[in-house]
């Protein structure tokens, strides 16, 4: 990584699709950065407008309408490529940035070093090309591409903030025409550029980084413990439940 000891400003790129929001995820996400990120930063919301962009000078909005559907491709991943390019167009001098999903909530202090080191979920990915889930189909498609390129197939889809170098990402977007062909960019990016690195393996019982809420009946005790023992809480669509919403609202006071 191009990680400097004295960083002038960290740019945090958050893609946002209003139609995919279930509640106040983006508000909690922004609140987490403001409360716990110990760096000089600028949040950049790329995509649809949300009123949170009017809440301070530390957040900027870049309008980028969602891309049209392309038959046979997973639309959210095509949309990521579009939003990455829109971000770069708006900030052409930014050489690296932090990519963050809108459903990731910081609950303890952290800095750029906590983001930058490599983290992964597993050494390989199990996915099916005929899955009803478009994301799983793209996982399979990406694994096959990595095999073809004789690269590792580690699962880097951690759903945590990740430090990205623009030139490296742009090279992949162009090489694989990711504006029209959907791939899991995290898996492609980190396996391509760091094939011989030994990343840190996430595990909810042992790491201090992430509590993922992925089902409608999660172990609430794990979420409660995460407010003291983890840096981030994160949820999937299935994991967005009223109790989590209330816990986050009470924590951030919003």
Coordinates of N, CA and C in Angstrom, one line a residue:
X1 N 0.8 -1.2 0.0 CA 0.0 0.0 0.0 C 0.9 1.3 0.0
X2 N 0.4 2.3 -0.6 CA 1.1 3.6 -0.6 C 0.5 4.3 0.7
X3 N 1.1 4.0 1.8 CA 0.6 4.5 3.1 C 1.6 5.4 3.7
X4 N 1.4 6.7 3.8 CA 2.4 7.6 4.2 C 2.2 7.8 5.7
X5 N 3.3 8.2 6.4 CA 3.3 8.4 7.8 C 2.5 9.6 8.2
X6 N 2.6 10.6 7.3 CA 1.9 11.9 7.6 C 0.8 12.0 6.4
X7 N -0.3 11.7 6.7 CA -1.4 11.7 5.7 C -2.2 13.0 5.8
X8 N -2.2 13.8 4.7 CA -2.9 15.1 4.8 C -4.4 14.9 5.0
X9 N -5.0 14.1 4.2 CA -6.4 13.8 4.3 C -6.8 12.5 3.7
X10 N -7.6 11.7 4.5 CA -8.1 10.4 4.0 C -9.4 10.6 3.4
X11 N -9.6 10.1 2.1 CA -10.8 10.2 1.5 C -11.6 8.9 1.6
X12 N -12.8 9.0 2.1 CA -13.6 7.8 2.3 C -14.8 7.8 1.3
X13 N -14.7 6.9 0.4 CA -15.7 6.8 -0.7 C -16.8 5.8 -0.3
X14 N -18.1 6.3 -0.2 CA -19.2 5.4 0.2 C -20.2 5.5 -1.0
X15 N -20.3 4.4 -1.7 CA -21.4 4.3 -2.7 C -22.8 4.2 -2.1
X16 N -23.7 4.9 -2.6 CA -25.0 4.9 -2.0 C -26.1 4.8 -3.0
X17 N -27.0 3.8 -2.9 CA -28.1 3.6 -3.7 C -29.4 3.7 -2.8
X18 N -30.1 4.7 -2.9 CA -31.3 5.0 -2.0 C -32.3 3.9 -2.0
X19 N -32.4 3.2 -3.2 CA -33.4 2.2 -3.3 C -33.0 0.9 -2.6
X20 N -31.8 0.8 -2.2 CA -31.3 -0.4 -1.4 C -31.3 -0.1 0.1
X21 N -31.6 1.1 0.5 CA -31.6 1.4 2.0 C -32.8 0.8 2.6
X22 N -32.6 0.2 3.8 CA -33.8 -0.3 4.6 C -34.2 0.6 5.7
X23 N -33.2 1.4 6.1 CA -33.5 2.3 7.2 C -32.5 3.4 7.3
X24 N -31.8 3.6 8.4 CA -30.9 4.8 8.6 C -29.5 4.3 8.6
X25 N -29.2 3.3 7.8 CA -27.8 2.8 7.8 C -26.8 3.8 7.4
X26 N -27.0 4.6 6.4 CA -26.0 5.6 6.0 C -25.8 6.6 7.1
X27 N -26.8 7.0 7.8 CA -26.6 8.0 8.9 C -25.8 7.4 10.0
X28 N -26.0 6.1 10.4 CA -25.1 5.5 11.4 C -23.7 5.3 10.9
X29 N -23.6 5.0 9.6 CA -22.3 4.8 9.0 C -21.4 6.1 9.1
X30 N -22.0 7.2 8.8 CA -21.4 8.5 8.8 C -21.1 8.9 10.3
X31 N -22.0 8.6 11.2 CA -21.8 8.9 12.6 C -20.6 8.1 13.1
X32 N -20.5 6.9 12.7 CA -19.4 6.1 13.2 C -18.0 6.7 12.8
X33 N -17.9 7.1 11.5 CA -16.7 7.7 11.1 C -16.4 9.0 11.9
X34 N -17.4 9.8 12.1 CA -17.2 11.0 12.8 C -16.8 10.8 14.3
X35 N -17.4 9.8 14.9 CA -17.1 9.5 16.3 C -15.8 8.9 16.6
X36 N -15.4 8.0 15.6 CA -14.3 7.1 16.0 C -13.0 7.1 15.1
X37 N -13.1 7.8 13.9 CA -11.9 7.8 13.0 C -10.9 8.8 13.4
X38 N -9.7 8.4 13.8 CA -8.7 9.3 14.3 C -7.7 9.8 13.3
X39 N -8.3 10.3 12.2 CA -7.5 10.9 11.1 C -8.2 12.1 10.6
X40 N -7.5 12.9 9.8 CA -8.1 14.0 9.0 C -8.7 13.4 7.8
X41 N -10.0 13.6 7.6 CA -10.7 12.8 6.6 C -11.7 13.7 5.9
X42 N -12.2 13.1 4.7 CA -13.3 13.7 4.0 C -14.2 12.5 3.5
X43 N -15.4 12.5 3.9 CA -16.3 11.5 3.4 C -16.9 11.9 2.1
X44 N -17.0 11.0 1.1 CA -17.6 11.3 -0.2 C -18.7 10.3 -0.5
X45 N -19.9 10.8 -0.5 CA -21.0 9.9 -0.8 C -21.3 10.0 -2.3
X46 N -21.2 8.9 -2.9 CA -21.3 8.8 -4.4 C -22.5 8.0 -4.8
X47 N -23.4 8.6 -5.5 CA -24.6 7.9 -6.0 C -25.8 8.8 -5.8
X48 N -26.8 8.4 -5.0 CA -28.0 9.1 -4.8 C -27.9 10.1 -3.6
X49 N -28.7 11.1 -3.7 CA -28.7 12.1 -2.6 C -29.3 11.6 -1.3
X50 N -28.7 12.0 -0.2 CA -29.3 11.7 1.1 C -29.0 12.9 2.0
X51 N -29.9 13.3 2.8 CA -29.8 14.5 3.6 C -28.6 14.5 4.5
X52 N -28.0 13.4 4.8 CA -26.8 13.3 5.6 C -25.7 14.2 5.0
X53 N -25.7 14.4 3.7 CA -24.6 15.2 3.0 C -24.7 16.6 3.4
X54 N -25.8 17.1 4.0 CA -25.9 18.5 4.4 C -25.6 18.7 5.9
X55 N -25.0 17.7 6.5 CA -24.8 17.8 8.0 C -23.4 18.3 8.4
X56 N -22.5 18.6 7.4 CA -21.2 19.1 7.8 C -20.3 19.2 6.6
X57 N -19.2 19.9 6.8 CA -18.2 20.1 5.8 C -17.3 18.9 5.6
X58 N -17.4 17.9 6.5 CA -16.6 16.7 6.3 C -17.2 15.7 5.4
X59 N -18.3 16.1 4.8 CA -19.0 15.1 3.8 C -19.3 15.8 2.5
X60 N -19.0 15.2 1.4 CA -19.3 15.7 0.1 C -20.2 14.8 -0.7
X61 N -21.0 15.3 -1.6 CA -21.8 14.5 -2.4 C -21.4 14.6 -3.9
X62 N -21.3 13.4 -4.5 CA -21.1 13.3 -5.9 C -22.2 12.5 -6.5
X63 N -23.0 13.2 -7.3 CA -24.2 12.6 -7.9 C -23.7 11.6 -9.0
X64 N -24.3 10.4 -8.9 CA -24.0 9.3 -9.9 C -25.1 8.4 -10.0
X65 N -26.1 8.6 -10.9 CA -27.2 7.7 -11.0 C -26.8 6.3 -11.2
X66 N -27.7 5.4 -10.8 CA -27.4 3.9 -10.9 C -27.4 3.6 -12.4
X67 N -26.5 2.7 -12.7 CA -26.3 2.3 -14.1 C -27.5 1.4 -14.5
X68 N -27.7 1.3 -15.8 CA -28.8 0.5 -16.4 C -28.4 -1.0 -16.2
X69 N -29.4 -1.8 -16.1 CA -29.1 -3.3 -16.0 C -28.5 -3.8 -17.3
X70 N -27.6 -4.7 -17.2 CA -27.0 -5.4 -18.4 C -27.3 -6.9 -18.2
X71 N -27.9 -7.4 -19.2 CA -28.3 -8.8 -19.2 C -27.1 -9.7 -18.9
X72 N -27.3 -10.6 -17.9 CA -26.3 -11.6 -17.6 C -25.2 -11.1 -16.6
X73 N -25.3 -9.8 -16.2 CA -24.4 -9.2 -15.3 C -25.0 -8.8 -14.0
X74 N -24.2 -8.8 -12.9 CA -24.8 -8.4 -11.6 C -24.7 -6.9 -11.5
X75 N -25.9 -6.3 -11.5 CA -26.0 -4.8 -11.6 C -25.2 -4.1 -10.5
X76 N -25.3 -4.5 -9.2 CA -24.5 -3.7 -8.2 C -23.0 -3.6 -8.5
X77 N -22.4 -4.7 -9.0 CA -21.0 -4.6 -9.3 C -20.7 -3.7 -10.5
X78 N -21.5 -3.7 -11.5 CA -21.4 -2.8 -12.6 C -21.5 -1.3 -12.1
X79 N -22.4 -1.2 -11.2 CA -22.6 0.2 -10.6 C -21.4 0.6 -9.7
X80 N -20.8 -0.3 -9.1 CA -19.6 0.0 -8.3 C -18.5 0.7 -9.3
X81 N -18.3 0.0 -10.4 CA -17.3 0.5 -11.4 C -17.7 2.0 -11.8
X82 N -19.0 2.2 -12.0 CA -19.4 3.5 -12.4 C -19.1 4.6 -11.3
X83 N -19.4 4.2 -10.1 CA -19.2 5.1 -9.0 C -17.7 5.3 -8.6
X84 N -16.9 4.3 -8.8 CA -15.5 4.5 -8.7 C -15.0 5.5 -9.7
X85 N -15.4 5.4 -10.9 CA -15.0 6.4 -11.9 C -15.5 7.8 -11.6
X86 N -16.7 7.9 -11.1 CA -17.3 9.2 -10.8 C -16.5 9.8 -9.6
X87 N -16.1 9.0 -8.7 CA -15.3 9.5 -7.6 C -14.0 10.1 -8.1
X88 N -13.4 9.3 -8.9 CA -12.1 9.7 -9.5 C -12.2 11.0 -10.3
X89 N -13.3 11.1 -11.1 CA -13.5 12.3 -11.9 C -13.6 13.5 -11.0
X90 N -14.3 13.3 -9.8 CA -14.5 14.5 -8.9 C -13.2 14.8 -8.1
X91 N -12.4 13.8 -7.9 CA -11.2 14.0 -7.1 C -10.0 13.4 -7.9
X92 N -9.6 13.9 -9.0 CA -8.6 13.3 -9.8 C -7.2 13.2 -9.2
X93 N -6.9 14.0 -8.2 CA -5.6 14.0 -7.6 C -5.4 13.0 -6.5
X94 N -6.5 12.4 -6.1 CA -6.5 11.5 -5.0 C -5.9 10.1 -5.5
X95 N -4.8 9.7 -4.9 CA -4.2 8.5 -5.4 C -4.7 7.3 -4.7
X96 N -5.1 7.4 -3.5 CA -5.7 6.3 -2.7 C -6.9 6.7 -1.9
X97 N -7.8 5.8 -1.6 CA -9.0 6.2 -0.9 C -9.5 4.9 -0.1
X98 N -10.4 5.2 0.8 CA -11.0 4.1 1.6 C -12.4 3.8 1.0
X99 N -12.6 2.6 0.6 CA -13.9 2.2 0.1 C -14.7 1.6 1.3
X100 N -15.9 2.1 1.5 CA -16.7 1.7 2.6 C -18.2 1.5 2.2
X101 N -18.8 0.4 2.5 CA -20.2 0.2 2.3 C -21.0 1.1 3.3
X102 N -22.3 1.3 3.0 CA -23.1 2.2 3.8 C -23.7 1.5 5.0
X103 N -23.4 0.2 5.2 CA -24.0 -0.5 6.3 C -22.9 -1.1 7.2
X104 N -21.8 -0.2 7.4 CA -20.7 -0.5 8.3 C -20.6 0.6 9.3
X105 N -20.7 0.2 10.6 CA -20.8 1.2 11.7 C -19.6 1.0 12.7
X106 N -18.8 2.1 12.8 CA -17.7 2.0 13.7 C -18.2 2.3 15.1
X107 N -17.8 1.5 16.1 CA -18.2 1.6 17.5 C -17.0 1.7 18.4
X108 N -15.8 1.7 17.9 CA -14.6 2.0 18.7 C -13.6 2.7 17.9
X109 N -12.7 3.4 18.5 CA -11.7 4.2 17.8 C -10.8 3.4 16.9
X110 N -10.4 4.0 15.8 CA -9.5 3.3 14.8 C -8.8 4.4 14.0
X111 N -7.8 3.9 13.3 CA -7.1 4.9 12.4 C -6.8 4.2 11.0
X112 N -6.0 4.8 10.2 CA -5.8 4.2 8.8 C -5.1 2.9 8.9
X113 N -4.3 2.7 9.9 CA -3.5 1.4 9.9 C -4.5 0.2 10.2
X114 N -5.6 0.5 10.9 CA -6.5 -0.6 11.2 C -7.3 -1.0 9.9
X115 N -7.3 0.0 9.0 CA -8.0 -0.3 7.7 C -7.0 -1.0 6.7
X116 N -5.8 -0.5 6.7 CA -4.9 -0.8 5.6 C -4.4 -2.3 5.6
X117 N -4.2 -2.9 6.7 CA -3.7 -4.3 6.7 C -4.7 -5.3 6.1
X118 N -4.2 -6.3 5.4 CA -5.0 -7.2 4.6 C -5.8 -8.1 5.6
X119 N -7.1 -8.2 5.3 CA -8.0 -9.1 6.0 C -8.8 -9.9 5.0
X120 N -9.1 -11.2 5.4 CA -9.9 -12.0 4.5 C -10.8 -12.9 5.3
X121 N -11.7 -13.5 4.6 CA -12.7 -14.4 5.3 C -12.3 -15.8 5.3
X122 N -11.8 -16.3 4.1 CA -11.5 -17.7 3.9 C -10.5 -17.8 2.8
X123 N -9.8 -19.0 2.7 CA -8.8 -19.2 1.7 C -9.4 -19.5 0.3
X124 N -10.7 -19.8 0.3 CA -11.4 -20.1 -1.0 C -12.8 -19.7 -0.8
X125 N -13.5 -19.7 -2.0 CA -14.9 -19.3 -2.0 C -15.8 -20.4 -2.6
X126 N -16.8 -20.8 -1.9 CA -17.8 -21.7 -2.5 C -19.0 -20.9 -3.1
X127 N -19.1 -21.1 -4.4 CA -20.2 -20.4 -5.1 C -20.7 -21.2 -6.3
X128 N -21.8 -20.9 -6.8 CA -22.4 -21.6 -7.9 C -22.7 -20.7 -9.0
X129 N -22.5 -21.1 -10.3 CA -22.8 -20.3 -11.4 C -24.3 -20.3 -11.7
X130 N -25.1 -21.1 -11.1 CA -26.5 -21.2 -11.3 C -27.3 -20.7 -10.1
X131 N -26.6 -20.1 -9.2 CA -27.3 -19.6 -8.0 C -28.4 -18.6 -8.3
X132 N -29.4 -18.5 -7.5 CA -30.4 -17.5 -7.7 C -29.9 -16.1 -7.2
X133 N -28.8 -16.2 -6.5 CA -28.3 -14.9 -5.9 C -27.2 -14.4 -6.9
X134 N -27.4 -13.2 -7.4 CA -26.5 -12.7 -8.4 C -25.1 -12.5 -7.8
X135 N -25.0 -12.1 -6.5 CA -23.7 -11.9 -5.9 C -22.9 -13.3 -5.9
X136 N -23.6 -14.4 -5.6 CA -22.9 -15.7 -5.6 C -22.5 -16.1 -7.0
X137 N -23.3 -15.7 -8.0 CA -22.8 -16.0 -9.3 C -21.6 -15.3 -9.7
X138 N -21.5 -14.0 -9.2 CA -20.3 -13.2 -9.5 C -19.1 -13.7 -8.7
X139 N -19.4 -14.3 -7.5 CA -18.3 -14.9 -6.8 C -17.7 -16.0 -7.6
X140 N -18.5 -16.9 -8.1 CA -18.0 -18.0 -8.9 C -17.3 -17.5 -10.1
X141 N -17.9 -16.5 -10.8 CA -17.3 -16.0 -12.0 C -15.9 -15.4 -11.7
X142 N -15.8 -14.7 -10.6 CA -14.5 -14.1 -10.2 C -13.5 -15.2 -9.8
X143 N -13.9 -16.2 -9.1 CA -13.0 -17.3 -8.8 C -12.4 -17.9 -10.1
X144 N -13.3 -18.2 -11.1 CA -12.9 -18.8 -12.3 C -11.8 -17.9 -13.0
X145 N -12.0 -16.6 -13.0 CA -11.1 -15.6 -13.6 C -9.7 -15.7 -12.9
X146 N -9.8 -15.7 -11.5 CA -8.6 -15.8 -10.8 C -7.8 -17.1 -11.0
X147 N -8.5 -18.2 -11.2 CA -7.9 -19.5 -11.6 C -7.2 -19.4 -12.9
X148 N -7.9 -18.7 -13.9 CA -7.4 -18.6 -15.2 C -6.1 -17.8 -15.2
X149 N -6.1 -16.8 -14.3 CA -4.9 -15.9 -14.2 C -3.8 -16.5 -13.2
X150 N -4.1 -17.7 -12.7 CA -3.1 -18.4 -11.9 C -2.9 -17.6 -10.6
X151 N -3.9 -17.1 -10.0 CA -3.8 -16.3 -8.8 C -4.6 -17.0 -7.7
X152 N -4.3 -16.6 -6.4 CA -5.1 -17.2 -5.3 C -6.5 -16.8 -5.4
X153 N -7.4 -17.6 -4.7 CA -8.8 -17.3 -4.7 C -9.4 -16.9 -3.4
X154 N -8.6 -16.2 -2.6 CA -9.0 -15.9 -1.2 C -10.3 -15.0 -1.3
X155 N -11.1 -15.2 -0.3 CA -12.3 -14.4 -0.1 C -12.1 -13.1 0.6
X156 N -11.9 -12.1 -0.1 CA -11.6 -10.8 0.5 C -12.9 -9.9 0.7
X157 N -14.0 -10.5 0.5 CA -15.2 -9.7 0.7 C -15.6 -9.6 2.1
X158 N -14.8 -8.8 2.8 CA -15.0 -8.7 4.3 C -16.1 -7.8 4.7
X159 N -16.5 -6.9 3.8 CA -17.5 -5.9 4.2 C -17.0 -5.0 5.2
X160 N -15.7 -4.8 5.3 CA -15.1 -3.8 6.1 C -14.4 -2.7 5.2
X161 N -14.1 -1.5 5.8 CA -13.4 -0.5 5.0 C -12.1 -1.0 4.4
X162 N -11.8 -0.7 3.2 CA -10.6 -1.2 2.5 C -9.9 -0.1 1.9
X163 N -8.5 -0.1 2.0 CA -7.7 1.0 1.3 C -7.4 0.6 -0.1
X164 N -7.7 1.4 -1.0 CA -7.6 1.1 -2.5 C -6.7 2.2 -3.1
X165 N -5.8 1.7 -3.9 CA -5.0 2.6 -4.8 C -5.7 2.8 -6.1
X166 N -5.9 4.0 -6.5 CA -6.7 4.2 -7.7 C -6.1 3.6 -9.0
X167 N -4.8 3.8 -9.2 CA -4.2 3.3 -10.4 C -4.3 1.8 -10.5
X168 N -4.2 1.1 -9.4 CA -4.3 -0.4 -9.4 C -5.7 -0.8 -9.8
X169 N -6.7 -0.1 -9.1 CA -8.1 -0.4 -9.4 C -8.5 -0.1 -10.8
X170 N -8.0 1.1 -11.3 CA -8.3 1.5 -12.7 C -7.8 0.5 -13.7
X171 N -6.6 -0.1 -13.4 CA -6.0 -1.0 -14.4 C -6.9 -2.3 -14.5
X172 N -7.5 -2.7 -13.4 CA -8.4 -3.8 -13.4 C -9.7 -3.5 -14.1
X173 N -10.3 -2.3 -13.8 CA -11.5 -1.9 -14.4 C -11.4 -1.9 -15.9
X174 N -10.2 -1.4 -16.4 CA -10.0 -1.4 -17.8 C -9.7 -2.8 -18.4
X175 N -8.8 -3.5 -17.8 CA -8.4 -4.8 -18.3 C -9.6 -5.8 -18.5
X176 N -10.5 -5.8 -17.5 CA -11.6 -6.7 -17.5 C -12.9 -6.1 -17.9
X177 N -12.8 -4.8 -18.4 CA -14.0 -4.1 -18.8 C -15.1 -4.2 -17.8
X178 N -14.8 -3.9 -16.6 CA -15.7 -4.0 -15.5 C -16.9 -3.0 -15.5
X179 N -16.8 -2.1 -16.4 CA -18.0 -1.2 -16.6 C -19.2 -2.0 -17.3
X180 N -18.8 -3.1 -17.9 CA -19.8 -3.9 -18.6 C -19.8 -5.4 -18.2
X181 N -18.8 -5.8 -17.5 CA -18.7 -7.2 -17.0 C -18.5 -7.2 -15.5
X182 N -19.4 -7.9 -14.8 CA -19.4 -7.8 -13.4 C -18.5 -8.8 -12.7
X183 N -17.7 -8.3 -11.8 CA -16.8 -9.2 -10.9 C -16.9 -8.6 -9.5
X184 N -16.4 -9.5 -8.6 CA -16.3 -9.0 -7.2 C -14.9 -8.3 -7.1
X185 N -15.0 -7.0 -7.1 CA -13.8 -6.2 -7.3 C -12.8 -6.5 -6.1
X186 N -13.3 -6.7 -4.9 CA -12.3 -6.9 -3.8 C -11.5 -8.1 -4.0
X187 N -12.2 -9.2 -4.4 CA -11.4 -10.5 -4.6 C -10.4 -10.3 -5.7
X188 N -10.8 -9.7 -6.8 CA -9.9 -9.5 -7.9 C -8.8 -8.6 -7.6
X189 N -9.0 -7.5 -6.9 CA -8.0 -6.5 -6.5 C -7.0 -7.1 -5.6
X190 N -7.4 -7.6 -4.5 CA -6.4 -8.1 -3.5 C -5.7 -9.3 -3.9
X191 N -6.3 -10.3 -4.6 CA -5.6 -11.5 -5.0 C -4.7 -11.1 -6.2
X192 N -5.0 -10.1 -7.0 CA -4.1 -9.8 -8.1 C -2.8 -9.1 -7.6
X193 N -3.0 -8.1 -6.7 CA -1.9 -7.3 -6.3 C -1.1 -7.8 -5.0
X194 N -1.7 -8.7 -4.3 CA -1.0 -9.2 -3.1 C -1.1 -10.7 -3.0
X195 N -0.7 -11.4 -4.1 CA -0.9 -12.9 -4.1 C -0.1 -13.7 -3.1
X196 N 1.0 -13.1 -2.7 CA 1.9 -13.9 -1.8 C 1.9 -13.4 -0.4
X197 N 1.0 -12.5 -0.1 CA 0.8 -12.0 1.3 C 0.0 -13.0 2.1
X198 N 0.3 -12.9 3.4 CA -0.5 -13.8 4.4 C -1.5 -12.8 5.1
X199 N -2.7 -12.8 4.7 CA -3.7 -11.8 5.3 C -4.2 -12.3 6.7
X200 N -4.7 -11.4 7.4 CA -5.3 -11.7 8.7 C -6.7 -12.4 8.5
X201 N -7.0 -13.5 9.1 CA -8.3 -14.1 8.9 C -9.3 -13.7 9.9
X202 N -10.4 -13.2 9.5 CA -11.5 -12.8 10.4 C -12.2 -13.9 11.0
X203 N -12.6 -13.8 12.3 CA -13.4 -14.8 13.0 C -14.1 -14.0 14.1
X204 N -15.4 -14.1 14.1 CA -16.2 -13.3 15.0 C -15.9 -13.6 16.5
X205 N -15.4 -14.8 16.8 CA -15.1 -15.2 18.2 C -13.7 -14.7 18.6
X206 N -12.9 -14.4 17.7 CA -11.5 -14.1 18.1 C -10.9 -12.7 17.7
X207 N -11.4 -12.1 16.6 CA -10.8 -10.9 16.2 C -11.5 -9.7 16.9
X208 N -10.8 -8.6 16.9 CA -11.4 -7.3 17.5 C -11.9 -6.4 16.5
X209 N -12.2 -6.9 15.3 CA -12.5 -6.0 14.2 C -14.0 -5.9 13.8
X210 N -14.7 -7.1 13.7 CA -16.0 -7.1 13.0 C -17.0 -8.0 13.7
X211 N -18.2 -7.5 13.9 CA -19.3 -8.3 14.3 C -20.3 -8.2 13.1
X212 N -20.5 -9.3 12.4 CA -21.4 -9.3 11.2 C -22.7 -9.8 11.7
X213 N -23.8 -9.1 11.3 CA -25.2 -9.5 11.6 C -25.8 -9.9 10.3
X214 N -26.0 -11.2 10.1 CA -26.4 -11.7 8.8 C -27.7 -12.5 8.7
X215 N -28.4 -12.5 9.8 CA -29.6 -13.3 9.9 C -30.7 -12.5 10.7
X216 N -32.0 -12.8 10.5 CA -33.0 -12.1 11.3 C -33.1 -12.5 12.8
X217 N -32.4 -13.6 13.1 CA -32.4 -14.0 14.5 C -31.0 -14.1 15.1
X218 N -30.2 -13.0 15.1 CA -28.8 -13.1 15.5 C -28.7 -13.3 17.0
X219 N -27.4 -13.6 17.4 CA -27.2 -13.7 18.8 C -26.9 -12.3 19.3
X220 N -27.9 -11.8 20.0 CA -27.9 -10.4 20.5 C -26.7 -10.2 21.4
X221 N -26.3 -11.2 22.1 CA -25.2 -11.0 23.1 C -23.9 -10.7 22.3
X222 N -23.8 -11.2 21.1 CA -22.6 -10.9 20.3 C -22.6 -9.4 19.9
X223 N -23.8 -8.9 19.5 CA -23.9 -7.5 19.1 C -23.6 -6.6 20.3
X224 N -24.2 -6.9 21.5 CA -23.9 -6.1 22.7 C -22.5 -6.1 23.0
X225 N -21.8 -7.2 22.9 CA -20.4 -7.3 23.2 C -19.5 -6.5 22.2
X226 N -20.0 -6.4 21.0 CA -19.3 -5.7 19.9 C -19.1 -4.3 20.2
X227 N -20.0 -3.7 20.9 CA -19.9 -2.2 21.3 C -18.7 -1.9 22.1
X228 N -18.2 -3.0 22.8 CA -17.0 -2.8 23.7 C -15.8 -3.5 23.1
X229 N -16.0 -4.6 22.3 CA -14.8 -5.4 21.9 C -14.5 -5.4 20.4
X230 N -15.3 -4.7 19.6 CA -15.0 -4.7 18.2 C -14.9 -3.3 17.7
X231 N -14.3 -3.1 16.5 CA -14.2 -1.8 15.9 C -15.5 -1.5 15.1
X232 N -15.9 -2.5 14.3 CA -17.1 -2.3 13.4 C -18.2 -3.3 13.7
X233 N -19.4 -2.9 13.5 CA -20.6 -3.7 13.4 C -21.1 -3.6 12.0
X234 N -21.5 -4.7 11.4 CA -21.9 -4.6 10.0 C -23.1 -5.6 9.8
X235 N -24.0 -5.2 8.9 CA -25.1 -6.1 8.7 C -25.4 -6.4 7.2
X236 N -26.1 -7.5 6.9 CA -26.6 -7.8 5.6 C -28.0 -7.3 5.5
X237 N -28.7 -7.5 4.4 CA -30.1 -7.2 4.3 C -30.9 -8.0 5.3
X238 N -30.6 -9.3 5.4 CA -31.3 -10.1 6.3 C -31.0 -9.7 7.8
X239 N -29.9 -9.2 8.0 CA -29.5 -8.8 9.4 C -30.0 -7.5 9.9
X240 N -30.6 -6.7 9.0 CA -31.1 -5.4 9.4 C -32.4 -5.6 10.1
X241 N -32.4 -5.6 11.5 CA -33.6 -5.9 12.3 C -33.8 -4.7 13.2
X242 N -35.1 -4.5 13.7 CA -35.4 -3.4 14.5 C -34.5 -3.3 15.8
X243 N -34.1 -4.4 16.4 CA -33.3 -4.3 17.6 C -31.9 -3.7 17.3
X244 N -31.3 -4.1 16.2 CA -30.1 -3.5 15.8 C -30.2 -2.0 15.5
X245 N -31.3 -1.7 14.8 CA -31.6 -0.3 14.5 C -31.6 0.5 15.8
X246 N -32.3 0.1 16.8 CA -32.5 0.8 18.1 C -31.1 0.8 18.8
X247 N -30.4 -0.2 18.8 CA -29.1 -0.2 19.5 C -28.1 0.8 18.9
X248 N -28.1 0.9 17.6 CA -27.3 1.9 16.9 C -27.8 3.3 17.1
X249 N -29.1 3.5 17.1 CA -29.7 4.8 17.3 C -29.3 5.3 18.8
X250 N -29.5 4.4 19.7 CA -29.1 4.8 21.1 C -27.7 5.1 21.3
X251 N -26.8 4.3 20.6 CA -25.4 4.5 20.7 C -24.9 5.8 20.1
X252 N -25.4 6.2 19.0 CA -25.0 7.4 18.3 C -25.8 8.6 18.8
X253 N -26.9 8.4 19.4 CA -27.8 9.4 19.9 C -28.4 10.2 18.8
X254 N -28.8 9.5 17.7 CA -29.5 10.1 16.6 C -30.8 9.4 16.3

